[in-house]
CSV table of C-alpha atoms and ligand atoms in Angstrom, one decimal:
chain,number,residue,atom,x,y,z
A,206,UNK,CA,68.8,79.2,105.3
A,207,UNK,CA,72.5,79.3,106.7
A,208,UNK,CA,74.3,76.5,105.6
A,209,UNK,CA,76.4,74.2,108.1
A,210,UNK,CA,80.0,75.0,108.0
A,211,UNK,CA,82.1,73.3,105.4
A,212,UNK,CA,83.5,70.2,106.0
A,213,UNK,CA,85.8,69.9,103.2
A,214,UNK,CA,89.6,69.1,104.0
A,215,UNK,CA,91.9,71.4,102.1
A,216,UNK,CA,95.5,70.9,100.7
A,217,UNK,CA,97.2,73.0,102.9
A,218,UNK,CA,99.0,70.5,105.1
A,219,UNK,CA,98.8,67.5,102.4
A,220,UNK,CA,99.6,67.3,98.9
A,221,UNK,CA,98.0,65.1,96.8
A,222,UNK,CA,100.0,62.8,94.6
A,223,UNK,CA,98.9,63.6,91.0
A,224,UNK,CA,100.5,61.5,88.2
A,225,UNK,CA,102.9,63.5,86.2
A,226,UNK,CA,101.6,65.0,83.2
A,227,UNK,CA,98.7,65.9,85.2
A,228,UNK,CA,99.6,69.1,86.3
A,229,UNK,CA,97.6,71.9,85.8
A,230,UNK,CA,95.6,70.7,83.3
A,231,UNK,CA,91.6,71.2,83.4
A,232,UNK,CA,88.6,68.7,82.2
A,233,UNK,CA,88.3,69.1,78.7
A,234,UNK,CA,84.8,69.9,76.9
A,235,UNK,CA,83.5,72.4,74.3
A,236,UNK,CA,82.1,75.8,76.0
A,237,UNK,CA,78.5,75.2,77.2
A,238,UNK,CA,76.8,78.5,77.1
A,239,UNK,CA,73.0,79.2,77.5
A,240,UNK,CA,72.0,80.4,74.0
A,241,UNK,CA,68.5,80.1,71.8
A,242,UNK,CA,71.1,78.2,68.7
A,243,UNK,CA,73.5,75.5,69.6
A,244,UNK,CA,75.5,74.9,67.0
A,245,UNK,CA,78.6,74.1,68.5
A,246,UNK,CA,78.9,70.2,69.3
A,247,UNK,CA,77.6,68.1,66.7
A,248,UNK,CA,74.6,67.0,68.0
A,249,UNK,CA,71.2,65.9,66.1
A,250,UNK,CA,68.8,68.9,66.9
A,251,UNK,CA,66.0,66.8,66.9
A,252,UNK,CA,64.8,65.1,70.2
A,253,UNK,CA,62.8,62.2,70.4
A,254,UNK,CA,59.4,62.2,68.8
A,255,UNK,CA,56.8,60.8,71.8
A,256,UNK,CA,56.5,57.9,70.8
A,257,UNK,CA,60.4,57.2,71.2
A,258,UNK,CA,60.4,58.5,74.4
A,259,UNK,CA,57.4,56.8,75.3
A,260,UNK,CA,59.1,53.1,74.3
A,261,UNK,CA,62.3,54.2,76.3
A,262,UNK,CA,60.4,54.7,79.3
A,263,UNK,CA,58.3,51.6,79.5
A,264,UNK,CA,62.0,49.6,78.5
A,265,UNK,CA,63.8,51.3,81.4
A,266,UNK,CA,60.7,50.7,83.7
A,267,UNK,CA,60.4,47.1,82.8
A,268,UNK,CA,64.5,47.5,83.1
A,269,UNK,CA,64.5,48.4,86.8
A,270,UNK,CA,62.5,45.5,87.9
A,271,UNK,CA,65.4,43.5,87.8
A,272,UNK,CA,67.5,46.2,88.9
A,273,UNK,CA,68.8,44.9,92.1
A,274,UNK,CA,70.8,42.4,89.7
A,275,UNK,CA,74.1,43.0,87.7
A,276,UNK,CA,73.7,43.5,83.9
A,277,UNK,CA,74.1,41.1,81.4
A,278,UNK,CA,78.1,41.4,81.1
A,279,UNK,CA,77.9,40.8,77.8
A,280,UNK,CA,74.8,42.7,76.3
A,281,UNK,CA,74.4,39.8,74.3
A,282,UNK,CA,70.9,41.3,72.7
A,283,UNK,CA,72.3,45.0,72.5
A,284,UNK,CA,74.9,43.1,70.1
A,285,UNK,CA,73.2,41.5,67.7
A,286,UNK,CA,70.9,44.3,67.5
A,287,UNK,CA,73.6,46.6,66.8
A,288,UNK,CA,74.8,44.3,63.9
A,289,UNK,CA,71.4,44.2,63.0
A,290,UNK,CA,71.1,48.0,62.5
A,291,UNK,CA,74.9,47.9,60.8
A,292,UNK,CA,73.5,45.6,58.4
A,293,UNK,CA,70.6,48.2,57.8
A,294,UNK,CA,72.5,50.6,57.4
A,295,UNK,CA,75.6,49.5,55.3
A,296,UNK,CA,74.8,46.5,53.5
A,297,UNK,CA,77.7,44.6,56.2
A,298,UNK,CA,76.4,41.1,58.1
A,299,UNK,CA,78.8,40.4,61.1
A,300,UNK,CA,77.9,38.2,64.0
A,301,UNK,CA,76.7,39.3,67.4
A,302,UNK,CA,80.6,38.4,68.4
A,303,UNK,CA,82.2,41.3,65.8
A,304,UNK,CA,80.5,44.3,67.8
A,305,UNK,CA,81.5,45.5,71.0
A,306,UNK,CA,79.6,48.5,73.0
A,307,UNK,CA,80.5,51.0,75.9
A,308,UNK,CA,79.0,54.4,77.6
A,309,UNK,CA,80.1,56.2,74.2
A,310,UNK,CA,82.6,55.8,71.4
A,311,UNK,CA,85.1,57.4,74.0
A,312,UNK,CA,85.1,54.6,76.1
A,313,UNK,CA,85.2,52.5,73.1
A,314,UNK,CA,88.3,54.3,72.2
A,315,UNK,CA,89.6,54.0,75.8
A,316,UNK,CA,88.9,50.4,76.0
A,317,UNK,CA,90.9,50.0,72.4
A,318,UNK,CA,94.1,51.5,74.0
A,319,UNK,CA,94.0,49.9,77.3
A,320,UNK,CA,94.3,46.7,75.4
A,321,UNK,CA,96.5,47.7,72.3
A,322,UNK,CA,98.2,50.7,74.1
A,323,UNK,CA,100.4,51.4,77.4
A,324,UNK,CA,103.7,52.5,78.3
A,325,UNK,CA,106.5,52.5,75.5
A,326,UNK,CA,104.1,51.7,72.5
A,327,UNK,CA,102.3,55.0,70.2
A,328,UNK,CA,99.0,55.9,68.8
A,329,UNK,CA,99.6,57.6,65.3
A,330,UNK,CA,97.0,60.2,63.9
A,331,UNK,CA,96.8,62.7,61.5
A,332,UNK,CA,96.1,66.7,62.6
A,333,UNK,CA,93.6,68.4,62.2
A,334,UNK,CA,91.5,65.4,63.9
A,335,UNK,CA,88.9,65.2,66.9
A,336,UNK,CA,90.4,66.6,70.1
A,337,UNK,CA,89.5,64.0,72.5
A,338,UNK,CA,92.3,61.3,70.8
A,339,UNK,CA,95.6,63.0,72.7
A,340,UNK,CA,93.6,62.4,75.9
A,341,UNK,CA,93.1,58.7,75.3
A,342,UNK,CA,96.4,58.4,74.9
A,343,UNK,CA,97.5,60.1,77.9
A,344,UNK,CA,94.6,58.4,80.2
A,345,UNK,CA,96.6,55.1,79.0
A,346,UNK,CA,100.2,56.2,79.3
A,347,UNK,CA,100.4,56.1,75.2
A,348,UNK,CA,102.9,58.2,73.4
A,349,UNK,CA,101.0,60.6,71.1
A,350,UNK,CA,102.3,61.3,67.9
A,351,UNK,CA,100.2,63.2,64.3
A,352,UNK,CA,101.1,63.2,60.7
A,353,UNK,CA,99.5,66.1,58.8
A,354,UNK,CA,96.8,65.7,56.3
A,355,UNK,CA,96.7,67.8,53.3
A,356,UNK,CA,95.4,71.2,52.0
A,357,UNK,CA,92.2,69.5,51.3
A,358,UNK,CA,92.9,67.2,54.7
A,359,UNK,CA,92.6,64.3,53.0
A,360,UNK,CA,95.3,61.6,53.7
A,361,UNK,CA,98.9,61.0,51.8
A,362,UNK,CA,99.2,57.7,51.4
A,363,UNK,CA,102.7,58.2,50.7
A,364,UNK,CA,103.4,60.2,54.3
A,365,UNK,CA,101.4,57.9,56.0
A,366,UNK,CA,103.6,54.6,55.1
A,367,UNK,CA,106.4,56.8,55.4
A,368,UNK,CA,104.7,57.5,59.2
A,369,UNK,CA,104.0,54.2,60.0
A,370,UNK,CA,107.1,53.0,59.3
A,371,UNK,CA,109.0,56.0,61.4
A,372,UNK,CA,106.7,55.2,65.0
A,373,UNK,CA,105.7,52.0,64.4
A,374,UNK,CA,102.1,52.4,66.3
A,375,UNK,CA,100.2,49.8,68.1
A,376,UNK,CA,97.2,52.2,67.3
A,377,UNK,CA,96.7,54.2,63.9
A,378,UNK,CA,93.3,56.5,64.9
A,379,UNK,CA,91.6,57.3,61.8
A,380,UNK,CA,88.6,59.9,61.8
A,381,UNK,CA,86.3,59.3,58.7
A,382,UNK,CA,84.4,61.8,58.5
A,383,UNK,CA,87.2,63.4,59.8
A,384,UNK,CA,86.2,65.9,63.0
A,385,UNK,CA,86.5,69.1,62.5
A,386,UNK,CA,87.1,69.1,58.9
A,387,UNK,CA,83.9,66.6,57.6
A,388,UNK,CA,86.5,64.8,55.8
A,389,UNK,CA,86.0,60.9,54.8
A,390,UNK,CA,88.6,58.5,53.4
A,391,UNK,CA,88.3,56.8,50.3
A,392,UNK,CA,88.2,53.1,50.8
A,393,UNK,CA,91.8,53.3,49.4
A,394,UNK,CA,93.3,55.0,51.1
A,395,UNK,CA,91.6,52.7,54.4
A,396,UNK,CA,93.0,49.5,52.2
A,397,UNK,CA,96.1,51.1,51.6
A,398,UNK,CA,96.5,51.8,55.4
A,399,UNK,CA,95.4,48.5,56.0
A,400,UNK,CA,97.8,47.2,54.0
A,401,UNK,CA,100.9,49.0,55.6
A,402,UNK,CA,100.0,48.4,59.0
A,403,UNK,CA,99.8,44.3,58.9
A,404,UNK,CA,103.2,44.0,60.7
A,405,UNK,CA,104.5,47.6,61.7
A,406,UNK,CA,103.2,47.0,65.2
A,407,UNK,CA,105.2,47.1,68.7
A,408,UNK,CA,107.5,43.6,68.2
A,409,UNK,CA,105.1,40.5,69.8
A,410,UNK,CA,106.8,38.3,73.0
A,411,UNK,CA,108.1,36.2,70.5
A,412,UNK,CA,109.8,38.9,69.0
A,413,UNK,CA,108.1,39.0,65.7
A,414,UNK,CA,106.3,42.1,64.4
A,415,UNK,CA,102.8,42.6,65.4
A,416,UNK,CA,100.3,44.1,63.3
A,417,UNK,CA,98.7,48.5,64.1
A,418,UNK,CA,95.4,47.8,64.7
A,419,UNK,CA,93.7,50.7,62.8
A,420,UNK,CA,90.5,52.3,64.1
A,421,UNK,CA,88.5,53.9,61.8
A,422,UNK,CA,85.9,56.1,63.9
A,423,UNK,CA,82.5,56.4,61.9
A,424,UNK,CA,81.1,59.0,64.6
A,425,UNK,CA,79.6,60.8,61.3
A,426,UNK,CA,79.0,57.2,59.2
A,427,UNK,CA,75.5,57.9,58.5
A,428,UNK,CA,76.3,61.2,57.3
A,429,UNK,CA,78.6,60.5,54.3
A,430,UNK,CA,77.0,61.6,51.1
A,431,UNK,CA,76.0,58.6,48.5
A,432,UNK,CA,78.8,56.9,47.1
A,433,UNK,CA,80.8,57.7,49.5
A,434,UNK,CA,81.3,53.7,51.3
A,435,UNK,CA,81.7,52.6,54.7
A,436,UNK,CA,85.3,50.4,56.1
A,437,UNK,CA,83.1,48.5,57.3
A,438,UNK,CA,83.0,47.2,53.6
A,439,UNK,CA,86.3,45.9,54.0
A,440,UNK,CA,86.4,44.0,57.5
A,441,UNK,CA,86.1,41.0,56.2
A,442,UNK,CA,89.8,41.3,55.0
A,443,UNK,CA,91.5,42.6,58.1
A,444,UNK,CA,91.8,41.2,61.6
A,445,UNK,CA,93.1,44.5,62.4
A,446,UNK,CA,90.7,47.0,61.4
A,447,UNK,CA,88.3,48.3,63.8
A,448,UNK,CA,85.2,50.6,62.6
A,449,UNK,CA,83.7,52.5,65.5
A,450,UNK,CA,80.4,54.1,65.5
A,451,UNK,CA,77.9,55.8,67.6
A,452,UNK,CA,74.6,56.9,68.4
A,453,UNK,CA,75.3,60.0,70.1
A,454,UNK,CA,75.5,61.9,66.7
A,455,UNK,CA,73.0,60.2,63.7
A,456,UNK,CA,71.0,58.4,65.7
A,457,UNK,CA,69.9,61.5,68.3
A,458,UNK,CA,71.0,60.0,71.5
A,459,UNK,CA,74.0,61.8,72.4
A,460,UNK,CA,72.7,61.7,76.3
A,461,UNK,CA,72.5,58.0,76.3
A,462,UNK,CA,76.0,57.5,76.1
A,463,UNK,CA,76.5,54.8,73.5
A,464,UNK,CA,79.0,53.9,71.4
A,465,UNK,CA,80.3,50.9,69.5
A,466,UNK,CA,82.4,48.9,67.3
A,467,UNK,CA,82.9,46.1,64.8
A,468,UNK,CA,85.8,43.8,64.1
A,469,UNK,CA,87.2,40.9,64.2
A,470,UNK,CA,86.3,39.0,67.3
A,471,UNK,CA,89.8,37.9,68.4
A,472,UNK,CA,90.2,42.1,68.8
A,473,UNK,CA,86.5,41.8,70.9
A,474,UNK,CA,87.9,39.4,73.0
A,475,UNK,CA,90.3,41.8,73.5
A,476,UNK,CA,88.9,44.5,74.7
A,477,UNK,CA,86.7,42.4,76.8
A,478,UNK,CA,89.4,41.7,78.9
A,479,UNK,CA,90.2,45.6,79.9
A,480,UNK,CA,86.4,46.6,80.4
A,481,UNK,CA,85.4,47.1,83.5
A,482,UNK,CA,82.4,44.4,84.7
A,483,UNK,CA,79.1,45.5,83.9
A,484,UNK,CA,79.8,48.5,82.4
A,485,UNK,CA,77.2,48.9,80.1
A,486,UNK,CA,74.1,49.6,82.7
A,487,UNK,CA,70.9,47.1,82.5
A,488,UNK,CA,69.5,51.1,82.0
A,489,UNK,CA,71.2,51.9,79.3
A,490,UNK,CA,71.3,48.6,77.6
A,491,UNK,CA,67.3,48.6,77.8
A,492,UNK,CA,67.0,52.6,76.4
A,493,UNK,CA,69.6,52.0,74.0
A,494,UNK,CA,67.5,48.8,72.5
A,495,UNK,CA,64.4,50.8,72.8
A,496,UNK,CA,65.9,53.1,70.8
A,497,UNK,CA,67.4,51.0,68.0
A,498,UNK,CA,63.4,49.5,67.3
A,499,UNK,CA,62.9,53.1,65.8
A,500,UNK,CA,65.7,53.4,63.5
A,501,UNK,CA,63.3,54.1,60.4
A,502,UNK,CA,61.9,57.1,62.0
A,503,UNK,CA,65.5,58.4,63.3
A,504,UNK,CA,67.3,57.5,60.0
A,505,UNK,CA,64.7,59.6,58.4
A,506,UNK,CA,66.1,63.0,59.9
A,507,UNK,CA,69.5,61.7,58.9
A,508,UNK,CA,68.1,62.4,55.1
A,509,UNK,CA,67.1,65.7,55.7
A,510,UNK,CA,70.1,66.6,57.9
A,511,UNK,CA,72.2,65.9,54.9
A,512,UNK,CA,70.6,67.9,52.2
A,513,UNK,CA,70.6,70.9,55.4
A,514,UNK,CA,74.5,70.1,55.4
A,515,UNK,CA,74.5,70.2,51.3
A,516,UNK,CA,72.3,73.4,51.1
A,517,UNK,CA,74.7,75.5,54.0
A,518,UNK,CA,77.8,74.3,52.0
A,519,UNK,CA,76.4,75.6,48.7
A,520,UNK,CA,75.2,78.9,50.4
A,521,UNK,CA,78.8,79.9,52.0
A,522,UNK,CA,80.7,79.0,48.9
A,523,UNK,CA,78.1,81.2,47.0
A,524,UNK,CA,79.4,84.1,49.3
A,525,UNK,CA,82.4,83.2,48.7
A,526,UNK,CA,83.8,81.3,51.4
A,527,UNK,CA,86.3,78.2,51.7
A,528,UNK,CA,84.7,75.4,53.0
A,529,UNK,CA,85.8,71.5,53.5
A,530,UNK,CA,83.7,68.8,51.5
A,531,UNK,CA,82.1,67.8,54.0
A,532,UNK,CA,80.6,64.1,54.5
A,533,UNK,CA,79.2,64.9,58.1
A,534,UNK,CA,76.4,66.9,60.5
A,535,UNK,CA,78.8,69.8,60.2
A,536,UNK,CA,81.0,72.1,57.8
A,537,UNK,CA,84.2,73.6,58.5
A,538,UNK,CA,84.3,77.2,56.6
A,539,UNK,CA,86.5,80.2,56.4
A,540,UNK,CA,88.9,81.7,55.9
A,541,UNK,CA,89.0,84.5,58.6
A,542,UNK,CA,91.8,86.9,59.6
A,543,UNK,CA,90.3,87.4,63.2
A,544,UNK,CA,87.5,84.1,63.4
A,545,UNK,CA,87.5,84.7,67.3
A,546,UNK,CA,85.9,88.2,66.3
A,547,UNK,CA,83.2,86.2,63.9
A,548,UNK,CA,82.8,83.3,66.1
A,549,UNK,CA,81.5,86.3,69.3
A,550,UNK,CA,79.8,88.0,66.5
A,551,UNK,CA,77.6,85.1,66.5
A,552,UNK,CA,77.1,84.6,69.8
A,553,UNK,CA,76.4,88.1,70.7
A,554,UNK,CA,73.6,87.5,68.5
A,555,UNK,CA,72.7,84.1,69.9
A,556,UNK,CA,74.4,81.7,67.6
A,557,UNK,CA,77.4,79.3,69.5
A,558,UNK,CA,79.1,77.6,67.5
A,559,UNK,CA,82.7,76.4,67.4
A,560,UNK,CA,85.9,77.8,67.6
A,561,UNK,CA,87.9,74.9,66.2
A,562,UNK,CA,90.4,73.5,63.6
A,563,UNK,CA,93.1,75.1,61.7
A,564,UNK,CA,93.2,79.1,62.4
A,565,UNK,CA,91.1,81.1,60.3
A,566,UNK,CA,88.6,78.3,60.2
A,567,UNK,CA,85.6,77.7,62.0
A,568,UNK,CA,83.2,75.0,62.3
A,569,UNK,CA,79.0,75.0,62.8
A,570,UNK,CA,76.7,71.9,63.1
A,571,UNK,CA,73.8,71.4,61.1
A,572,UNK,CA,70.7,72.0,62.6
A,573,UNK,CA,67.2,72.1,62.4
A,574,UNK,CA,66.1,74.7,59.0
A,575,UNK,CA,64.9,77.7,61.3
A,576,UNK,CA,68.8,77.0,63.5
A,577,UNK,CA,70.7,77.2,60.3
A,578,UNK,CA,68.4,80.8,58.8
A,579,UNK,CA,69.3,81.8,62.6
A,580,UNK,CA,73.1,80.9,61.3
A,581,UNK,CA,72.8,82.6,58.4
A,582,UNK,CA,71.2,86.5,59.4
A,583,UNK,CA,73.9,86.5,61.8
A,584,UNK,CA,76.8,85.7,60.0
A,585,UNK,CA,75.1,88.0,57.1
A,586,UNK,CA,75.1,90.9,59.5
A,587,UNK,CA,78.5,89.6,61.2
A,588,UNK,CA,80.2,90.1,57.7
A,589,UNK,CA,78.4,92.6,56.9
A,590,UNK,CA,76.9,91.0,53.8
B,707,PLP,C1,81.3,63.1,68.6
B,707,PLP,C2,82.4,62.2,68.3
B,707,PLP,C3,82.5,60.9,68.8
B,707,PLP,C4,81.3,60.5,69.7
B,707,PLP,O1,81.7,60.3,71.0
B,707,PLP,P1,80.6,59.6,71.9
B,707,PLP,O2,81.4,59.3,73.1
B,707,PLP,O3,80.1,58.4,71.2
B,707,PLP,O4,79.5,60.6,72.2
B,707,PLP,C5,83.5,60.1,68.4
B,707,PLP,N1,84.4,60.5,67.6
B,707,PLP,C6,84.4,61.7,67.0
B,707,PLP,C7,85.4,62.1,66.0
B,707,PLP,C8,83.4,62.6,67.4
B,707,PLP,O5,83.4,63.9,66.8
């Protein structure tokens, strides 16, 4: 078949007029390479059993019927089903009104700093944390600016008032479990946090201080080992915390694209204002609810996922290895002189994972038993153990 000739204008007589700061940059996204063991982006390695998929499909079909109508703006029943699964989960009752939802936590995030953000005002976060933040900012004309964590990358409470009080954020983006290091906060140090962000905002119209909203982001909430509590536990107490979660990573529906997040619902309101209408699809809305009717089932792989994750921290460190405590789906391990060299050994033998975090380290998601053995005779004969 010869195919017609290309219609395609090119820039040679025009230039197109890219923002600044756009130059030269390329979409960002973790390598996607066709090999047997993925281990590279966090996901759940389980798909839907049938009878998930089965309940999905009959949703979406009784979904489209109606399809030649706008969504419900509001996914009212999304919400309270949501809150409904957050009580579940962590023991937390908020209202339909406290949760908000978008086509994944990034848009979440995006929505947060399209209302909070903008030109002259600064997200603060600490390094190493998930690579995606510095984009937010950027898409929403907010400075960007990172305190460190520590050896063990926990958080200073100490350099974070100190921080706070130097940039004065509208935004403080906390990661808890922390990507790439599997780190979570102590409620204390959330409270603490809290605490020092209730008027070290942007100055308000009225020339008052306004508060930093803080974001915690829960990507990894289900993941956190016992004892170790949720912020939403402490909601009740600030009107400017925001706890975001999804189900892209626990829940085993990374393809549906949903994230959320509780707060206050003055902050909802909020972010209602920047969304774009009917942005949640009547689609996705009815898979995502299909979904949430099986959370028994999908929690259940969230138990075994975590004594996976306890079992692969306990076999690195007895070879020796460093590895971050680890509250998430993943574990951060090293140290390597050359971990470029251990990372290809690992995918010459069919193993991606991920090339990420400080140097020296590198980071693999849990997967299913027979992934993580895969894991471990390659990195066995990588290091030539
Ligand atoms: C994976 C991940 C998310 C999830 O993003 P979605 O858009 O919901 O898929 C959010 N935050 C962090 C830190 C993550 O690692």
């Amino acid at each position: 078949m010869t195919l017609p000739p290309t219609t395609e204008a090119t820039g040679d007589r025009v230039r197109l007029p890219l923002r600044a700061g756009l130059e030269g940059l390329e979409p960002y996204g973790a390598p996607q390479l066709d090999v047997p063991v993925l281990l590279n982006v966090n996901e759940n390695p389980y798909p839907p059993s049938d009878a998930v998929v089965a309940d999905i499909a009959d949703a979406v079909a009784k979904a489209a019927h109606g399809l030649n109508r706008y969504p419900d703006r509001d996914f009212a029943e999304l919400r309270s089903e949501l809150a409904e699964y957050l009580r579940a989960e962590s023991g937390v009752s908020l209202r339909p009104e406290q949760i908000w939802a978008a086509n994944g936590s990034n848009e979440v995030m995006l929505h947060l700093l399209q209302a909070f953000g903008g030109t002259g005002r600064t997200v603060l976060s600490f390094a190493p944390t998930y690579s995606m933040y510095p984009e937010y900012a950027r898409d929403t004309l907010t400075g960007w600016v990172t305190g460190r964590r520590e050896q063990d990358f926990t958080l200073d409470v100490d350099h974070v008032r100190a921080q706070i009080a130097e940039h004065r954020p509208a935004v403080i983006l906390l990661a808890s479990p922390n990507n790439p290091t599997g780190t979570a906060l102590d409620l204390a140090t959330i409270e603490a946090v809290c605490e020092a962000a209730a008027e070290s905002g942007p100055t308000g119209p009225d020339g008052a201080p306004t508060a930093s909203v803080v974001v915690v982001d829960e990507a990894y909430g289900e993941f956190r080992r016992e004892g170790t509590p949720s912020a939403l536990t402490v909601l009740d107490r600030y009107p400017h915390l925001a706890v975001s979660r999804t189900m892209s990573k626990a829940f085993g529906m990374a393809g549906l694209r949903l994230g959320y997040l509780a707060a206050a619902r003055e902050l909802i309101d909020y972010l209602r204002v920047v969304r774009l209408p009917y942005h949640l699809s009547a689609v996705t809305q009815a898979a995502a609810l299909a979904a949430l009717r099986h959370r028994a089932e999908l929690m259940s792989q969230v138990a075994s996922l975590r004594a996976e994750r306890d079992a692969l921290v306990d076999w690195l460190r007895g070879h020796g290895l460093r590895v971050a405590e680890s509250d998430a789906n993943f574990v951060l391990f090293g140290l390597f002189d050359d971990r470029h060299q251990v990372w290809n050994g690992l995918l010459e033998r069919g193993v991606l994972i991920r090339e990420v975090g400080p140097e020296g380290w590198l980071r693999v998601s849990v997967g299913t038993p027979q992934e993580t053995a895969a894991f471990k005779a390659a990195l066995e004969e990588v290091l030539g153990w």
